[in-house]
PDB file of C-alpha atoms in Angstrom:
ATOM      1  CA  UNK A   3       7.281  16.458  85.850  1.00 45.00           C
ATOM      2  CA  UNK A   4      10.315  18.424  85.805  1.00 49.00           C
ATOM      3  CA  UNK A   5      11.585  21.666  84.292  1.00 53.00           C
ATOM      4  CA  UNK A   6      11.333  21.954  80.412  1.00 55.00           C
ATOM      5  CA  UNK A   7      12.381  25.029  78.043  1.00 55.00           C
ATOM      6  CA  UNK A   8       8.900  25.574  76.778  1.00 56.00           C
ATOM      7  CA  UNK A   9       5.405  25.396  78.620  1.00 54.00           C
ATOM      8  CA  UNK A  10       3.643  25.108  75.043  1.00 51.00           C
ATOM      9  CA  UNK A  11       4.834  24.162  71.791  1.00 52.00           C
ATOM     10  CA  UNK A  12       6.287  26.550  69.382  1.00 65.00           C
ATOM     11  CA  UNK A  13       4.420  25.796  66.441  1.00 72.00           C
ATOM     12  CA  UNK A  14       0.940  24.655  67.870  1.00 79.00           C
ATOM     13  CA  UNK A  15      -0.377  21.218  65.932  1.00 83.00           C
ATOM     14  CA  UNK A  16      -2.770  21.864  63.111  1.00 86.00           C
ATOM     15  CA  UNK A  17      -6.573  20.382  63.762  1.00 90.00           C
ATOM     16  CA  UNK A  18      -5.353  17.258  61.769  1.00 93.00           C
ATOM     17  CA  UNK A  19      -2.323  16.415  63.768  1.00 90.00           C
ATOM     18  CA  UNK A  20      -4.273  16.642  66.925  1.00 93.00           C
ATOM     19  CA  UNK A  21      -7.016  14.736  65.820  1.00 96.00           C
ATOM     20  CA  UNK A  22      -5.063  12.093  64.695  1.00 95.00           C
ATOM     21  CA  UNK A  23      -2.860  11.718  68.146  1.00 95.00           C
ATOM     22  CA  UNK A  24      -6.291  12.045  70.040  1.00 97.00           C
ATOM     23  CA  UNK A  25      -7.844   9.566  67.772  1.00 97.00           C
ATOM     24  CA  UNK A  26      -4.838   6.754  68.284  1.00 96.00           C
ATOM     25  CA  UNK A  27      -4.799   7.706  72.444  1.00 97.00           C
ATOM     26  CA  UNK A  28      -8.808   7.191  72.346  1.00 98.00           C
ATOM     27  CA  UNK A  29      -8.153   3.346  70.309  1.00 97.00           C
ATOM     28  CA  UNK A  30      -5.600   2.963  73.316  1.00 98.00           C
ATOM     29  CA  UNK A  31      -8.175   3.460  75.837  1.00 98.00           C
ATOM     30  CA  UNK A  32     -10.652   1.594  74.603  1.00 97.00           C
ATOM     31  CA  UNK A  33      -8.136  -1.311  74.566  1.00 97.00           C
ATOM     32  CA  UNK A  34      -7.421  -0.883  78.104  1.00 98.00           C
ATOM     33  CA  UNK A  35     -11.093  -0.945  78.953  1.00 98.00           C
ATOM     34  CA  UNK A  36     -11.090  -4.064  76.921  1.00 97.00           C
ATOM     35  CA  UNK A  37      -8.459  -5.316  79.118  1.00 97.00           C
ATOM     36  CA  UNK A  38     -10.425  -4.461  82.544  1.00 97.00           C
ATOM     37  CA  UNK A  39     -13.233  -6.700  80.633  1.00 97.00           C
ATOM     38  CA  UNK A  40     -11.570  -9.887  80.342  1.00 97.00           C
ATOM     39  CA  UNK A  41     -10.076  -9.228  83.717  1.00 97.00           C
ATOM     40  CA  UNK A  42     -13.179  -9.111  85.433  1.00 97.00           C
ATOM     41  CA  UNK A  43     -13.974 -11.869  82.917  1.00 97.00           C
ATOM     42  CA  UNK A  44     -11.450 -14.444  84.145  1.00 97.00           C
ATOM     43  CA  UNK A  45      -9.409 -14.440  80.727  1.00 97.00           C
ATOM     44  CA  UNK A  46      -6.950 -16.642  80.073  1.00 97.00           C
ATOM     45  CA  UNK A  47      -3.475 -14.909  81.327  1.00 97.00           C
ATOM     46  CA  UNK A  48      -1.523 -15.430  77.660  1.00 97.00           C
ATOM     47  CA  UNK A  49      -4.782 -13.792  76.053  1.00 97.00           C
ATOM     48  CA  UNK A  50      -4.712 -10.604  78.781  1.00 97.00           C
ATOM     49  CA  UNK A  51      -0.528 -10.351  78.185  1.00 98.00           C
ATOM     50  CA  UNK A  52      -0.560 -10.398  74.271  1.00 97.00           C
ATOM     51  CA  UNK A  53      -3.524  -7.132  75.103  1.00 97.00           C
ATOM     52  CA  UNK A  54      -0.945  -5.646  77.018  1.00 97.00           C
ATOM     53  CA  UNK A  55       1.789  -5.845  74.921  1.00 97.00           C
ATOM     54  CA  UNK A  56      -0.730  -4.889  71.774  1.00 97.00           C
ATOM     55  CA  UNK A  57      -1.162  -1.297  74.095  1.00 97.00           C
ATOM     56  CA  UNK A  58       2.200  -1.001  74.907  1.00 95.00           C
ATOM     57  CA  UNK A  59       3.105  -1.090  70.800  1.00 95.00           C
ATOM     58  CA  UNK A  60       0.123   1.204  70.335  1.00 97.00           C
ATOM     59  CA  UNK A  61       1.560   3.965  73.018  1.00 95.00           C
ATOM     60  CA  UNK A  62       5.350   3.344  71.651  1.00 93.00           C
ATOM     61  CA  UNK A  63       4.284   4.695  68.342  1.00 95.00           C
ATOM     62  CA  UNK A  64       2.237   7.564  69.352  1.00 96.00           C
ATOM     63  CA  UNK A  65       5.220   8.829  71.406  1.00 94.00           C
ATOM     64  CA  UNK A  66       7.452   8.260  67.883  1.00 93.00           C
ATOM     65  CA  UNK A  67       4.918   9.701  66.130  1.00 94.00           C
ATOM     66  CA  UNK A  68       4.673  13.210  69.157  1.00 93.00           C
ATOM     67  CA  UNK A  69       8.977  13.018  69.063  1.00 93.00           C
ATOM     68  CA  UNK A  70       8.866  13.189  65.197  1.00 93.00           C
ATOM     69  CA  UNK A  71       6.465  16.325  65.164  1.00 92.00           C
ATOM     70  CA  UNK A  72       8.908  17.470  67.918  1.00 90.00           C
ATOM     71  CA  UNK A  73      12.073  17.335  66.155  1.00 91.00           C
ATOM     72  CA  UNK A  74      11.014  18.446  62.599  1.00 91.00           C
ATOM     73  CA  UNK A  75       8.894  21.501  64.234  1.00 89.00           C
ATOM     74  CA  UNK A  76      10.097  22.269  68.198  1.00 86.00           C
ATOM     75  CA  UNK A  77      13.681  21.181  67.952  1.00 89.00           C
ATOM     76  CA  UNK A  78      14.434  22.938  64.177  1.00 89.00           C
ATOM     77  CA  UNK A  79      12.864  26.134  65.030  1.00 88.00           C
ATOM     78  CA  UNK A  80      15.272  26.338  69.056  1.00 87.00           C
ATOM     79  CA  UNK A  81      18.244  25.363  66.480  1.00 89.00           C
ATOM     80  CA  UNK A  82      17.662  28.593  64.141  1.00 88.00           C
ATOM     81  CA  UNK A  83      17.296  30.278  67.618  1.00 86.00           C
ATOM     82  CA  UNK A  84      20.451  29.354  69.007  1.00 88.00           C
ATOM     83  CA  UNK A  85      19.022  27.360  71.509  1.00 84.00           C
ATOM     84  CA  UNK A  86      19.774  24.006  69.765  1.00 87.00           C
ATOM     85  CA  UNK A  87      21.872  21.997  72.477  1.00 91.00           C
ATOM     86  CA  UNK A  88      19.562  22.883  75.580  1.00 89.00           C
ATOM     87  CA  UNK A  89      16.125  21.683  73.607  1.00 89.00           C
ATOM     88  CA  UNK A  90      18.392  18.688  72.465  1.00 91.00           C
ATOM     89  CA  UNK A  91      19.738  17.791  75.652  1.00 92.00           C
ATOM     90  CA  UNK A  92      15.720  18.189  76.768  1.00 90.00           C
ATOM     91  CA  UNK A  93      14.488  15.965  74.157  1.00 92.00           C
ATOM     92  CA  UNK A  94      17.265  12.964  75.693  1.00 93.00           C
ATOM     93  CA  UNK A  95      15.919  13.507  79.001  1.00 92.00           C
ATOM     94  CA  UNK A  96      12.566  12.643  78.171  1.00 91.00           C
ATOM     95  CA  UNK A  97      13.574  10.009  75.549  1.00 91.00           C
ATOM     96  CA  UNK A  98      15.755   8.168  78.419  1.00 91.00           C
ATOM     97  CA  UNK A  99      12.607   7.897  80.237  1.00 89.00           C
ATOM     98  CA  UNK A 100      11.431   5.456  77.421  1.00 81.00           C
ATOM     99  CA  UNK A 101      14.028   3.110  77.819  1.00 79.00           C
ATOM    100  CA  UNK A 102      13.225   2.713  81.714  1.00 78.00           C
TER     101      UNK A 102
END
């Protein structure tokens, strides 16, 4: 995946932020599962696509919602360290892989 500054986060999510990230990926499952469904179903194509994109809106905001907790948590705490500009320049990395 490559190399990253830290192999766990700094300040490890409370039991509600995990839930609720686990919660949203589990919804996104369950609507791919619905999308193997009307595959096998013989779905009309338009109805399949508009699933797709639904998923790929769901997934966009959980990765705002993982680069949020990042930057107000991760990202502060390597900038009161000193090590502001390498965790930045790690955070673009990854976020350049959105826009792929």
């Amino acid at each position: 995946m490559g190399e990253f500054l830290h192999d766990h986060p700094v300040t490890p999510r409370t039991k509600e932020e995990k839930e609720k990230v686990l919660n949203r990926l589990k919804r996104i499952e369950g609507q791919v599962r619905g999308i193997q469904s009307m595959v096998e179903e013989e779905r009309y194509c338009v109805d399949i696509l508009v699933q797709i994109s639904a998923i790929q809106s769901a997934l966009k905001n959980v990765g705002f919602a993982v680069t949020e907790r990042h930057i107000k948590h991760c990202v502060t705490d390597a900038i009161q360290k000193g090590e502001g500009e390498e965790t930045i320049d790690e955070l673009m990395s990854v976020l350049k892989q959105f826009s792929k």
